[in-house]
Amino acid sequence: MKLFFGGDRMVERQAKLYEGKAKILYATADPNIVISYFKDDATAFNAQKRGQIADKGVVNCKVATHLLQLLAAQGVKTHWLETPSDREMVVRAVNIIPLEVVVRNLAAGSLCKQTGLPLGTVLTPPLVEFYYKNDDLGDPLLTRDRIRAMNLADEAQIDELTRLAGKINTLLQTFFQRCQITLVDFKLEFGLDSAGQILLADEISPDTCRLWDQATSDQAERVLDKDRFRQDLGNVAEAYQEVLNRILAQVNLK
Ligand code: ADP
Ligand code: MG
């Protein structure tokens, strides 16, 4: 399959590099460019729960495209290059830093479990946390000292990741507010390009964010993200589509 982007440049899917839980990465003829293919597969609780969400790949590819473009327009360096088809994103190849950088505006999920903070507790300032991206170890919470001891990032890189996470949070919060959605928390992945620059990579989507609909205060009804799948709340695909629709409505306003 041939994909076209950037007018005269062409990329073609080559060898499968990696199949993850939600996406497949393909090589291209250019070692600096890879293709990320978005699947409908959904997993939760460190892949103990597995399923499919109808058209999730298509919706997440579109959502991630809009959000990465929005961030790029505000000066955040990202891996995104082009979205030439429904499920495929052409991105700069990076060496992923195996950290899940999590930003939390309201308490939810593992934070509530581990600290006893009630669901929805407002966190001011927002928390920026680092987890080790390692399924075998269950993605454990790290400290600055552990990150350094494990040689995952140096002091300056940890500072830079923290600054970027904060900036991205401010930009995304403002945007989701316009969509009448509360950005509860989200996970980011960063990587280093061939020049050693830190780029925002992977995806930002209802798989990787907690998003609450401001139109209702009902604790189940308001959930517009993967918690619908985790907690068997039903209407999972519909919630993902609703997030995309609200994003598109804002983008079309411009
Ligand atoms: P996982 O199950 O490991 O989370 P995914 O299904 O999310 O995997 O597939 C995406 C994989 O590709 C992840 O391991 C992610 O870290 C990696 N990745 C994301 N963006 C890039 C990129 N620009 N270059 C190289 N690898 C990337
Ligand atoms: Mg992933």
JSON list of C-alpha atoms in Angstrom, two decimals, residues 75-77 97 101 128 130 144 153-168 188 190-192 196-200:
[
{"chain": "A", "resi": 75, "resn": "GLY", "atom": "CA", "xyz": [5.25, 25.29, 19.62]},
{"chain": "A", "resi": 76, "resn": "VAL", "atom": "CA", "xyz": [5.34, 21.76, 21.07]},
{"chain": "A", "resi": 77, "resn": "LYS", "atom": "CA", "xyz": [7.71, 19.56, 19.05]},
{"chain": "A", "resi": 97, "resn": "ILE", "atom": "CA", "xyz": [12.02, 7.10, 26.51]},
{"chain": "A", "resi": 101, "resn": "VAL", "atom": "CA", "xyz": [4.53, 10.86, 31.83]},
{"chain": "A", "resi": 128, "resn": "VAL", "atom": "CA", "xyz": [3.24, 15.35, 36.97]},
{"chain": "A", "resi": 130, "resn": "PHE", "atom": "CA", "xyz": [6.55, 9.28, 35.91]},
{"chain": "A", "resi": 144, "resn": "ARG", "atom": "CA", "xyz": [13.40, 11.17, 40.16]},
{"chain": "A", "resi": 153, "resn": "ALA", "atom": "CA", "xyz": [16.77, 10.08, 31.69]},
{"chain": "A", "resi": 154, "resn": "ASP", "atom": "CA", "xyz": [19.24, 12.57, 33.12]},
{"chain": "A", "resi": 155, "resn": "GLU", "atom": "CA", "xyz": [18.40, 15.47, 35.42]},
{"chain": "A", "resi": 156, "resn": "ALA", "atom": "CA", "xyz": [18.05, 17.99, 32.56]},
{"chain": "A", "resi": 157, "resn": "GLN", "atom": "CA", "xyz": [15.79, 15.63, 30.59]},
{"chain": "A", "resi": 158, "resn": "ILE", "atom": "CA", "xyz": [13.54, 15.02, 33.60]},
{"chain": "A", "resi": 159, "resn": "ASP", "atom": "CA", "xyz": [13.23, 18.81, 34.00]},
{"chain": "A", "resi": 160, "resn": "GLU", "atom": "CA", "xyz": [12.44, 19.20, 30.31]},
{"chain": "A", "resi": 161, "resn": "LEU", "atom": "CA", "xyz": [9.81, 16.41, 30.37]},
{"chain": "A", "resi": 162, "resn": "THR", "atom": "CA", "xyz": [8.19, 18.00, 33.42]},
{"chain": "A", "resi": 163, "resn": "ARG", "atom": "CA", "xyz": [8.11, 21.43, 31.73]},
{"chain": "A", "resi": 164, "resn": "LEU", "atom": "CA", "xyz": [6.70, 19.99, 28.50]},
{"chain": "A", "resi": 165, "resn": "ALA", "atom": "CA", "xyz": [4.04, 17.99, 30.36]},
{"chain": "A", "resi": 166, "resn": "GLY", "atom": "CA", "xyz": [2.92, 21.15, 32.16]},
{"chain": "A", "resi": 167, "resn": "LYS", "atom": "CA", "xyz": [2.77, 23.18, 28.96]},
{"chain": "A", "resi": 168, "resn": "ILE", "atom": "CA", "xyz": [0.86, 20.43, 27.13]},
{"chain": "A", "resi": 188, "resn": "LEU", "atom": "CA", "xyz": [2.24, 11.12, 27.40]},
{"chain": "A", "resi": 190, "resn": "PHE", "atom": "CA", "xyz": [8.28, 11.18, 24.57]},
{"chain": "A", "resi": 191, "resn": "GLY", "atom": "CA", "xyz": [11.17, 10.05, 22.41]},
{"chain": "A", "resi": 192, "resn": "LEU", "atom": "CA", "xyz": [14.51, 11.22, 21.12]},
{"chain": "A", "resi": 196, "resn": "GLY", "atom": "CA", "xyz": [18.78, 13.86, 20.27]},
{"chain": "A", "resi": 197, "resn": "GLN", "atom": "CA", "xyz": [15.82, 16.26, 20.42]},
{"chain": "A", "resi": 198, "resn": "ILE", "atom": "CA", "xyz": [12.91, 15.38, 22.70]},
{"chain": "A", "resi": 199, "resn": "LEU", "atom": "CA", "xyz": [9.68, 14.96, 20.69]},
{"chain": "A", "resi": 200, "resn": "LEU", "atom": "CA", "xyz": [6.17, 14.26, 21.96]}
]
